Amino acid sequence: MMEMILNENDLVVGASFENGTIQDYVDEANTYGLIRIDDTTVNWFLYNKDDSTEDMQELYEKVTKSENHFIKNDFGEEVVLFDKKGTVPFEDFIVKIDEYLDVELVNAL
């Protein structure tokens, strides 16, 4: 079960779940978030070539040049994971991010 974390304006900014947490933004420019499962962390963001800001375009270029990244493409919307520290596989993070985005979408309706 995922429990949403709200900011002072009652907007979803993250979530906690059985063995981890997810945050929307952890950098000053609000370009990427952080997810933790057990003892492993990875940065993440959503990317769409046509709709992403210049900051996001630059981050995407930088991340895709490194070897420590993983991208799941959902019909043009990409979930980008990078700078993983630990042993939990990228695919486990994708499952949790998808679950988080699904819950966030339902709450927005």
CSV table of C-alpha atoms in Angstrom, one decimal:
chain,number,residue,atom,x,y,z
A,1,MET,CA,0.0,0.0,0.0
A,2,MET,CA,1.3,3.4,-0.9
A,3,GLU,CA,0.7,6.4,1.3
A,4,MET,CA,0.9,9.8,-0.3
A,5,ILE,CA,3.0,12.6,1.1
A,6,LEU,CA,1.5,16.1,0.8
A,7,ASN,CA,3.1,19.5,1.0
A,8,GLU,CA,1.6,22.5,2.8
A,9,ASN,CA,-0.7,23.2,-0.1
A,10,ASP,CA,-2.1,19.6,-0.1
A,11,LEU,CA,-0.3,18.7,-3.3
A,12,VAL,CA,1.3,15.2,-3.7
A,13,VAL,CA,5.1,15.5,-3.4
A,14,GLY,CA,6.0,11.9,-2.8
A,15,ALA,CA,4.9,8.7,-1.1
A,16,SER,CA,6.0,6.1,1.3
A,17,PHE,CA,5.5,2.3,0.9
A,18,GLU,CA,6.4,-0.9,2.7
A,19,ASN,CA,10.1,-0.9,2.0
A,20,GLY,CA,10.8,2.6,0.6
A,21,THR,CA,9.9,6.1,-0.3
A,22,ILE,CA,9.6,8.2,-3.5
A,23,GLN,CA,10.0,12.0,-3.8
A,24,ASP,CA,9.1,14.1,-6.8
A,25,TYR,CA,11.9,16.7,-6.6
A,26,VAL,CA,15.2,16.7,-4.7
A,27,ASP,CA,17.2,19.2,-6.7
A,28,GLU,CA,16.9,23.0,-6.7
A,29,ALA,CA,15.8,23.2,-10.3
A,30,ASN,CA,12.9,20.7,-9.7
A,31,THR,CA,14.1,18.4,-12.5
A,32,TYR,CA,14.4,15.0,-10.8
A,33,GLY,CA,13.2,13.0,-7.9
A,34,LEU,CA,14.6,10.2,-5.7
A,35,ILE,CA,13.3,6.8,-4.9
A,36,ARG,CA,14.5,4.4,-2.3
A,37,ILE,CA,13.8,0.7,-2.1
A,38,ASP,CA,15.5,-1.1,0.9
A,39,ASP,CA,19.1,0.0,0.8
A,40,THR,CA,19.2,1.2,-2.8
A,41,THR,CA,18.5,4.7,-4.2
A,42,VAL,CA,18.1,6.0,-7.7
A,43,ASN,CA,17.2,9.4,-9.2
A,44,TRP,CA,14.2,9.6,-11.6
A,45,PHE,CA,12.2,11.9,-13.8
A,46,LEU,CA,9.6,11.8,-16.5
A,47,TYR,CA,10.7,12.9,-20.0
A,48,ASN,CA,8.8,13.7,-23.2
A,49,LYS,CA,10.9,14.9,-26.1
A,50,ASP,CA,8.3,17.3,-27.3
A,51,ASP,CA,7.1,18.8,-24.0
A,52,SER,CA,10.2,18.8,-21.7
A,53,THR,CA,11.8,22.0,-20.6
A,54,GLU,CA,15.3,23.0,-21.7
A,55,ASP,CA,16.6,21.9,-18.2
A,56,MET,CA,15.0,18.5,-18.7
A,57,GLN,CA,16.5,18.2,-22.2
A,58,GLU,CA,20.0,18.9,-20.9
A,59,LEU,CA,19.6,16.5,-18.0
A,60,TYR,CA,18.3,13.8,-20.4
A,61,GLU,CA,21.3,14.3,-22.7
A,62,LYS,CA,23.7,14.1,-19.7
A,63,VAL,CA,22.0,11.0,-18.2
A,64,THR,CA,21.9,9.0,-21.5
A,65,LYS,CA,25.6,9.5,-21.9
A,66,SER,CA,26.3,7.7,-18.6
A,67,GLU,CA,26.3,3.9,-18.2
A,68,ASN,CA,24.3,4.0,-14.9
A,69,HIS,CA,20.8,4.7,-16.3
A,70,PHE,CA,17.7,2.9,-17.4
A,71,ILE,CA,14.8,4.2,-19.6
A,72,LYS,CA,11.3,2.8,-19.9
A,73,ASN,CA,9.4,4.3,-22.8
A,74,ASP,CA,5.6,4.5,-22.5
A,75,PHE,CA,4.5,5.7,-25.9
A,76,GLY,CA,6.7,8.8,-25.9
A,77,GLU,CA,6.6,9.5,-22.2
A,78,GLU,CA,9.8,8.1,-20.7
A,79,VAL,CA,10.6,7.2,-17.1
A,80,VAL,CA,14.3,7.9,-16.8
A,81,LEU,CA,16.3,6.4,-13.9
A,82,PHE,CA,19.9,7.3,-13.2
A,83,ASP,CA,22.8,7.3,-10.6
A,84,LYS,CA,21.6,4.1,-8.9
A,85,LYS,CA,23.4,3.2,-5.7
A,86,GLY,CA,22.8,-0.3,-4.4
A,87,THR,CA,21.7,-3.7,-5.7
A,88,VAL,CA,17.9,-3.5,-6.3
A,89,PRO,CA,17.3,-3.9,-10.0
A,90,PHE,CA,16.1,-0.9,-12.1
A,91,GLU,CA,13.0,-2.9,-13.0
A,92,ASP,CA,11.8,-2.9,-9.4
A,93,PHE,CA,12.0,0.8,-9.3
A,94,ILE,CA,10.0,1.1,-12.5
A,95,VAL,CA,7.2,-1.0,-10.9
A,96,LYS,CA,7.1,1.4,-7.9
A,97,ILE,CA,7.2,4.5,-10.0
A,98,ASP,CA,4.4,3.2,-12.2
A,99,GLU,CA,2.3,2.5,-9.1
A,100,TYR,CA,3.0,5.9,-7.7
A,101,LEU,CA,2.1,7.7,-11.0
A,102,ASP,CA,-1.1,5.6,-11.2
A,103,VAL,CA,-2.1,6.6,-7.7
A,104,GLU,CA,-1.2,10.2,-8.3
A,105,LEU,CA,-3.3,10.3,-11.5
A,106,VAL,CA,-6.3,8.9,-9.7
A,107,ASN,CA,-6.0,11.5,-6.9
A,108,ALA,CA,-5.8,14.3,-9.5
A,109,LEU,CA,-9.2,13.3,-11.0
